[in-house]
Amino acid sequence: MTIRYVAIGDSFTEGVGDELPDGRPRGWADLTAQGWADSLGEPIEYANLAIRGRLAGPIVAEQLEPALALRPTHLSFNGGGNDMLRPGVGMESIADAFSHVLARCDEEGVRLILLSGANPSGGLPLSRLIQRRGDELSAAVLRRIEDRPDVIRALNWPDRELTDPSFWSADRLHMGPRGHHRVAARVLTALGERAPEDWWDLPHEGIAHLERTRYYREHVLPWVRRRLTRRSSGDGRQPKYATWTTIEPRPSA
């Protein structure tokens, strides 16, 4: 049976922070697809409908049914990171999105790969609030799947090593290449496939971390401006792989 893997989500799944030389985002889902083909030694089909800036509700409303219409064998879902940064959001309401995705995957006979995002709180303003909300969201989601051992889990929030700044990009909100490779290694391991050993801990390339004033000017204030104007970093963007693309295994070394 050919593996047909589709990913839905926000910037985490789109791959923001792990850009190729031409500026296109790669990220953990692309790496997982390639690693999966390599591990199997045969091609897989891959699609990625994730759009940066999306809240959990819109991810489900806009991406889930188009993803299922592709008739995948596996679907990965993560969401809620953008919701957590907004005031007054209930974690149970975000967890409802996870329950809905699982229910639809059950109905369509699709295996769900469930991810939690890594914890960025140490490098961000309001770090204690973000930590608390992330803990609450993780607990709420895990309660929804506690009796579902068939759900493939790739949980990154509890990974304390991923909180190190070397795993993050300059904006401190999105993971850099080291972080995306570590997440891909975790997903492949959860799938029972072989992950390249060095993906767990790539050499640190020395991401430049901006001093406080420049960081706020270049990253925090634009984010606040988008919130005030009700705009999203994903406005006008299209999925990078809206239909199946074939991922060929790389030759063995």
mmCIF file of C-alpha atoms in Angstrom:
data_model
loop_
_atom_site.group_PDB
_atom_site.id
_atom_site.type_symbol
_atom_site.label_atom_id
_atom_site.label_comp_id
_atom_site.label_asym_id
_atom_site.label_seq_id
_atom_site.Cartn_x
_atom_site.Cartn_y
_atom_site.Cartn_z
ATOM 1 C CA MET A 1 0.000 0.000 0.000
ATOM 2 C CA THR A 2 1.366 3.403 -0.973
ATOM 3 C CA ILE A 3 1.582 5.865 1.904
ATOM 4 C CA ARG A 4 -0.386 9.030 1.202
ATOM 5 C CA TYR A 5 0.439 11.607 3.874
ATOM 6 C CA VAL A 6 -1.257 15.012 4.152
ATOM 7 C CA ALA A 7 -0.402 17.688 6.731
ATOM 8 C CA ILE A 8 -2.728 20.444 7.968
ATOM 9 C CA GLY A 9 -1.989 23.253 10.403
ATOM 10 C CA ASP A 10 -0.420 26.686 10.786
ATOM 11 C CA SER A 11 3.114 28.099 10.469
ATOM 12 C CA PHE A 12 4.554 25.216 12.501
ATOM 13 C CA THR A 13 3.419 22.726 9.865
ATOM 14 C CA GLU A 14 4.005 25.058 6.920
ATOM 15 C CA GLY A 15 7.651 25.145 8.004
ATOM 16 C CA VAL A 16 8.208 28.803 8.883
ATOM 17 C CA GLY A 17 11.661 29.299 10.392
ATOM 18 C CA ASP A 18 13.261 26.582 8.278
ATOM 19 C CA GLU A 19 13.566 28.368 4.962
ATOM 20 C CA LEU A 20 15.435 27.041 1.937
ATOM 21 C CA PRO A 21 17.971 29.279 0.146
ATOM 22 C CA ASP A 22 15.236 30.522 -2.212
ATOM 23 C CA GLY A 23 13.067 31.580 0.745
ATOM 24 C CA ARG A 24 10.523 28.755 0.558
ATOM 25 C CA PRO A 25 9.648 27.177 3.923
ATOM 26 C CA ARG A 26 10.595 23.532 4.393
ATOM 27 C CA GLY A 27 9.945 22.418 7.975
ATOM 28 C CA TRP A 28 9.308 19.222 9.869
ATOM 29 C CA ALA A 29 6.442 17.927 7.680
ATOM 30 C CA ASP A 30 8.530 18.100 4.489
ATOM 31 C CA LEU A 31 11.411 16.470 6.347
ATOM 32 C CA THR A 32 9.106 13.760 7.682
ATOM 33 C CA ALA A 33 7.834 12.983 4.187
ATOM 34 C CA GLN A 34 11.369 12.636 2.857
ATOM 35 C CA GLY A 35 12.501 10.633 5.872
ATOM 36 C CA TRP A 36 9.480 8.347 5.557
ATOM 37 C CA ALA A 37 10.260 7.587 1.906
ATOM 38 C CA ASP A 38 13.915 7.012 2.788
ATOM 39 C CA SER A 39 13.037 4.659 5.637
ATOM 40 C CA LEU A 40 10.603 2.638 3.505
ATOM 41 C CA GLY A 41 12.903 2.649 0.504
ATOM 42 C CA GLU A 42 9.956 3.479 -1.742
ATOM 43 C CA PRO A 43 8.045 6.579 -2.864
ATOM 44 C CA ILE A 44 5.248 8.128 -0.835
ATOM 45 C CA GLU A 45 2.662 10.727 -1.788
ATOM 46 C CA TYR A 46 2.737 13.970 0.206
ATOM 47 C CA ALA A 47 0.555 17.077 0.469
ATOM 48 C CA ASN A 48 0.738 20.037 2.849
ATOM 49 C CA LEU A 49 -2.228 22.412 3.199
ATOM 50 C CA ALA A 50 -0.921 24.349 6.229
ATOM 51 C CA ILE A 51 -1.101 28.155 6.198
ATOM 52 C CA ARG A 52 0.757 30.383 8.658
ATOM 53 C CA GLY A 53 -1.245 32.486 11.104
ATOM 54 C CA ARG A 54 -4.298 30.232 11.144
ATOM 55 C CA LEU A 55 -6.266 29.630 14.335
ATOM 56 C CA ALA A 56 -7.361 26.096 15.197
ATOM 57 C CA GLY A 57 -10.967 26.666 14.064
ATOM 58 C CA PRO A 58 -10.062 27.971 10.604
ATOM 59 C CA ILE A 59 -7.520 25.181 10.138
ATOM 60 C CA VAL A 60 -10.324 22.672 10.587
ATOM 61 C CA ALA A 61 -12.866 24.701 8.587
ATOM 62 C CA GLU A 62 -10.575 25.439 5.645
ATOM 63 C CA GLN A 63 -8.095 22.566 5.455
ATOM 64 C CA LEU A 64 -9.588 19.376 6.894
ATOM 65 C CA GLU A 65 -12.158 18.485 4.241
ATOM 66 C CA PRO A 66 -9.870 19.331 1.277
ATOM 67 C CA ALA A 67 -7.225 17.162 2.942
ATOM 68 C CA LEU A 68 -9.612 14.246 3.418
ATOM 69 C CA ALA A 69 -10.862 14.643 -0.153
ATOM 70 C CA LEU A 70 -7.355 13.619 -1.263
ATOM 71 C CA ARG A 71 -8.056 10.205 0.322
ATOM 72 C CA PRO A 72 -4.898 10.018 2.442
ATOM 73 C CA THR A 73 -3.743 7.070 4.494
ATOM 74 C CA HIS A 74 -2.323 9.408 7.167
ATOM 75 C CA LEU A 75 -3.136 12.963 8.243
ATOM 76 C CA SER A 76 -1.115 15.066 10.668
ATOM 77 C CA PHE A 77 -2.715 17.864 12.657
ATOM 78 C CA ASN A 78 -1.445 20.549 14.971
ATOM 79 C CA GLY A 79 -3.103 23.812 15.934
ATOM 80 C CA GLY A 80 -3.756 26.182 18.795
ATOM 81 C CA GLY A 81 -0.437 27.992 18.980
ATOM 82 C CA ASN A 82 -1.936 31.172 17.540
ATOM 83 C CA ASP A 83 -5.076 30.835 19.671
ATOM 84 C CA MET A 84 -2.965 30.679 22.834
ATOM 85 C CA LEU A 85 -1.558 34.132 22.170
ATOM 86 C CA ARG A 86 -5.001 35.751 22.191
ATOM 87 C CA PRO A 87 -6.767 36.826 25.400
ATOM 88 C CA GLY A 88 -9.842 35.053 26.675
ATOM 89 C CA VAL A 89 -9.449 31.845 24.653
ATOM 90 C CA GLY A 90 -10.591 28.653 26.379
ATOM 91 C CA MET A 91 -8.281 25.679 25.990
ATOM 92 C CA GLU A 92 -11.196 23.224 25.882
ATOM 93 C CA SER A 93 -12.619 25.037 22.856
ATOM 94 C CA ILE A 94 -9.281 24.569 21.067
ATOM 95 C CA ALA A 95 -9.225 20.907 22.084
ATOM 96 C CA ASP A 96 -12.649 20.553 20.427
ATOM 97 C CA ALA A 97 -10.871 21.058 17.100
ATOM 98 C CA PHE A 98 -8.644 18.070 17.827
ATOM 99 C CA SER A 99 -11.689 15.943 18.691
ATOM 100 C CA HIS A 100 -13.387 16.934 15.433
ATOM 101 C CA VAL A 101 -10.311 16.069 13.357
ATOM 102 C CA LEU A 102 -10.090 12.671 15.047
ATOM 103 C CA ALA A 103 -13.790 11.979 14.465
ATOM 104 C CA ARG A 104 -13.537 12.811 10.771
ATOM 105 C CA CYS A 105 -10.389 10.703 10.384
ATOM 106 C CA ASP A 106 -12.248 7.799 11.999
ATOM 107 C CA GLU A 107 -15.131 8.236 9.568
ATOM 108 C CA GLU A 108 -12.806 8.256 6.565
ATOM 109 C CA GLY A 109 -10.496 5.473 7.754
ATOM 110 C CA VAL A 110 -7.458 7.772 8.003
ATOM 111 C CA ARG A 111 -4.708 7.321 10.582
ATOM 112 C CA LEU A 112 -4.227 10.509 12.635
ATOM 113 C CA ILE A 113 -0.762 11.800 13.534
ATOM 114 C CA LEU A 114 -1.226 14.237 16.407
ATOM 115 C CA LEU A 115 1.462 16.773 17.267
ATOM 116 C CA SER A 116 1.925 19.313 19.988
ATOM 117 C CA GLY A 117 4.100 22.301 19.192
ATOM 118 C CA ALA A 118 7.349 22.986 20.981
ATOM 119 C CA ASN A 119 7.378 25.384 23.931
ATOM 120 C CA PRO A 120 8.570 28.886 22.910
ATOM 121 C CA SER A 121 7.706 30.588 26.196
ATOM 122 C CA GLY A 122 11.264 31.056 27.462
ATOM 123 C CA GLY A 123 12.125 33.528 24.718
ATOM 124 C CA LEU A 124 8.857 35.453 24.493
ATOM 125 C CA PRO A 125 7.163 38.292 26.382
ATOM 126 C CA LEU A 126 4.486 37.062 28.826
ATOM 127 C CA SER A 127 6.391 33.791 29.115
ATOM 128 C CA ARG A 128 4.592 32.587 32.260
ATOM 129 C CA LEU A 129 1.175 33.105 30.668
ATOM 130 C CA ILE A 130 2.214 31.239 27.518
ATOM 131 C CA GLN A 131 3.682 28.407 29.598
ATOM 132 C CA ARG A 132 0.469 28.073 31.612
ATOM 133 C CA ARG A 133 -1.780 28.127 28.564
ATOM 134 C CA GLY A 134 0.388 25.628 26.726
ATOM 135 C CA ASP A 135 0.303 23.280 29.703
ATOM 136 C CA GLU A 136 -3.492 23.609 29.858
ATOM 137 C CA LEU A 137 -3.912 22.985 26.133
ATOM 138 C CA SER A 138 -1.641 19.954 26.192
ATOM 139 C CA ALA A 139 -3.600 18.462 29.083
ATOM 140 C CA ALA A 140 -6.951 19.201 27.400
ATOM 141 C CA VAL A 141 -5.908 17.525 24.149
ATOM 142 C CA LEU A 142 -4.421 14.478 25.881
ATOM 143 C CA ARG A 143 -7.698 13.959 27.763
ATOM 144 C CA ARG A 144 -9.481 13.697 24.394
ATOM 145 C CA ILE A 145 -7.245 10.850 23.203
ATOM 146 C CA GLU A 146 -6.417 9.037 26.442
ATOM 147 C CA ASP A 147 -8.418 5.984 25.326
ATOM 148 C CA ARG A 148 -7.069 6.030 21.759
ATOM 149 C CA PRO A 149 -3.745 4.194 21.576
ATOM 150 C CA ASP A 150 -4.161 4.046 17.788
ATOM 151 C CA VAL A 151 -3.557 7.812 17.488
ATOM 152 C CA ILE A 152 0.075 8.408 16.569
ATOM 153 C CA ARG A 153 1.511 10.895 19.076
ATOM 154 C CA ALA A 154 4.461 13.199 18.470
ATOM 155 C CA LEU A 155 4.422 15.424 21.541
ATOM 156 C CA ASN A 156 6.941 18.249 21.473
ATOM 157 C CA TRP A 157 5.635 20.514 24.246
ATOM 158 C CA PRO A 158 7.129 18.325 27.041
ATOM 159 C CA ASP A 159 10.558 18.214 25.341
ATOM 160 C CA ARG A 160 12.653 20.447 27.594
ATOM 161 C CA GLU A 161 15.649 20.274 25.264
ATOM 162 C CA LEU A 162 13.584 21.990 22.556
ATOM 163 C CA THR A 163 13.297 25.084 24.742
ATOM 164 C CA ASP A 164 16.972 25.883 24.156
ATOM 165 C CA PRO A 165 17.332 29.051 22.011
ATOM 166 C CA SER A 166 19.493 27.174 19.498
ATOM 167 C CA PHE A 167 16.388 25.316 18.283
ATOM 168 C CA TRP A 168 14.530 28.553 17.483
ATOM 169 C CA SER A 169 14.671 31.202 14.766
ATOM 170 C CA ALA A 170 15.417 34.882 15.346
ATOM 171 C CA ASP A 171 11.742 35.728 15.958
ATOM 172 C CA ARG A 172 11.759 33.312 18.975
ATOM 173 C CA LEU A 173 8.245 32.140 18.010
ATOM 174 C CA HIS A 174 9.092 29.732 15.173
ATOM 175 C CA MET A 175 11.600 26.937 15.325
ATOM 176 C CA GLY A 176 14.732 27.076 13.205
ATOM 177 C CA PRO A 177 16.232 24.189 11.216
ATOM 178 C CA ARG A 178 17.498 22.402 14.356
ATOM 179 C CA GLY A 179 14.033 22.425 15.870
ATOM 180 C CA HIS A 180 12.236 21.277 12.718
ATOM 181 C CA HIS A 181 14.668 18.382 12.259
ATOM 182 C CA ARG A 182 14.179 17.265 15.866
ATOM 183 C CA VAL A 183 10.391 17.310 15.452
ATOM 184 C CA ALA A 184 10.660 15.323 12.197
ATOM 185 C CA ALA A 185 12.812 12.741 13.980
ATOM 186 C CA ARG A 186 10.145 12.440 16.682
ATOM 187 C CA VAL A 187 7.352 11.973 14.123
ATOM 188 C CA LEU A 188 9.285 9.318 12.204
ATOM 189 C CA THR A 189 10.073 7.470 15.431
ATOM 190 C CA ALA A 190 6.384 7.587 16.425
ATOM 191 C CA LEU A 191 5.558 6.075 13.023
ATOM 192 C CA GLY A 192 7.985 3.238 13.682
ATOM 193 C CA GLU A 193 10.336 4.415 10.944
ATOM 194 C CA ARG A 194 14.065 5.130 10.966
ATOM 195 C CA ALA A 195 15.023 8.747 11.581
ATOM 196 C CA PRO A 196 18.535 9.961 10.767
ATOM 197 C CA GLU A 197 20.312 10.034 14.115
ATOM 198 C CA ASP A 198 21.740 13.520 13.584
ATOM 199 C CA TRP A 199 18.238 14.997 13.126
ATOM 200 C CA TRP A 200 17.744 14.801 16.874
ATOM 201 C CA ASP A 201 20.599 17.204 17.527
ATOM 202 C CA LEU A 202 21.935 19.008 14.455
ATOM 203 C CA PRO A 203 25.064 21.120 14.980
ATOM 204 C CA HIS A 204 24.200 24.586 16.227
ATOM 205 C CA GLU A 205 24.720 27.077 13.393
ATOM 206 C CA GLY A 206 24.693 30.140 15.635
ATOM 207 C CA ILE A 207 21.316 31.806 14.978
ATOM 208 C CA ALA A 208 21.718 35.520 15.712
ATOM 209 C CA HIS A 209 19.495 36.586 18.600
ATOM 210 C CA LEU A 210 18.567 40.245 18.379
ATOM 211 C CA GLU A 211 18.997 42.697 21.225
ATOM 212 C CA ARG A 212 15.788 43.667 22.981
ATOM 213 C CA THR A 213 14.933 46.941 21.198
ATOM 214 C CA ARG A 214 15.560 45.551 17.715
ATOM 215 C CA TYR A 215 13.683 42.349 18.530
ATOM 216 C CA TYR A 216 10.578 44.278 19.595
ATOM 217 C CA ARG A 217 10.798 46.540 16.552
ATOM 218 C CA GLU A 218 11.245 43.769 14.006
ATOM 219 C CA HIS A 219 9.058 41.011 15.452
ATOM 220 C CA VAL A 220 6.803 41.984 18.362
ATOM 221 C CA LEU A 221 5.400 45.280 17.039
ATOM 222 C CA PRO A 222 4.478 43.877 13.599
ATOM 223 C CA TRP A 223 2.639 41.050 15.369
ATOM 224 C CA VAL A 224 0.740 43.537 17.564
ATOM 225 C CA ARG A 225 -0.077 45.652 14.485
ATOM 226 C CA ARG A 226 -1.595 42.634 12.722
ATOM 227 C CA ARG A 227 -3.730 41.850 15.763
ATOM 228 C CA LEU A 228 -5.018 45.430 15.962
ATOM 229 C CA THR A 229 -5.869 45.506 12.254
ATOM 230 C CA ARG A 230 -7.288 41.947 12.297
ATOM 231 C CA ARG A 231 -4.826 40.787 9.683
ATOM 232 C CA SER A 232 -2.895 37.540 9.499
ATOM 233 C CA SER A 233 0.575 36.690 8.261
ATOM 234 C CA GLY A 234 -1.139 34.051 6.114
ATOM 235 C CA ASP A 235 -3.548 36.387 4.333
ATOM 236 C CA GLY A 236 -3.440 35.686 0.607
ATOM 237 C CA ARG A 237 -1.178 32.653 0.914
ATOM 238 C CA GLN A 238 -1.912 29.344 -0.766
ATOM 239 C CA PRO A 239 -0.862 25.874 0.432
ATOM 240 C CA LYS A 240 2.588 24.911 -0.759
ATOM 241 C CA TYR A 241 1.489 21.377 -1.752
ATOM 242 C CA ALA A 242 -2.286 21.468 -2.288
ATOM 243 C CA THR A 243 -2.238 18.205 -4.258
ATOM 244 C CA TRP A 244 -0.115 15.096 -4.109
ATOM 245 C CA THR A 245 3.566 15.344 -4.862
ATOM 246 C CA THR A 246 5.650 12.188 -5.083
ATOM 247 C CA ILE A 247 8.581 11.971 -2.671
ATOM 248 C CA GLU A 248 11.216 9.572 -3.932
ATOM 249 C CA PRO A 249 13.596 7.867 -1.501
ATOM 250 C CA ARG A 250 17.147 9.153 -1.604
ATOM 251 C CA PRO A 251 19.938 6.724 -2.459
ATOM 252 C CA SER A 252 21.408 5.032 0.582
ATOM 253 C CA ALA A 253 24.784 6.368 1.621
#
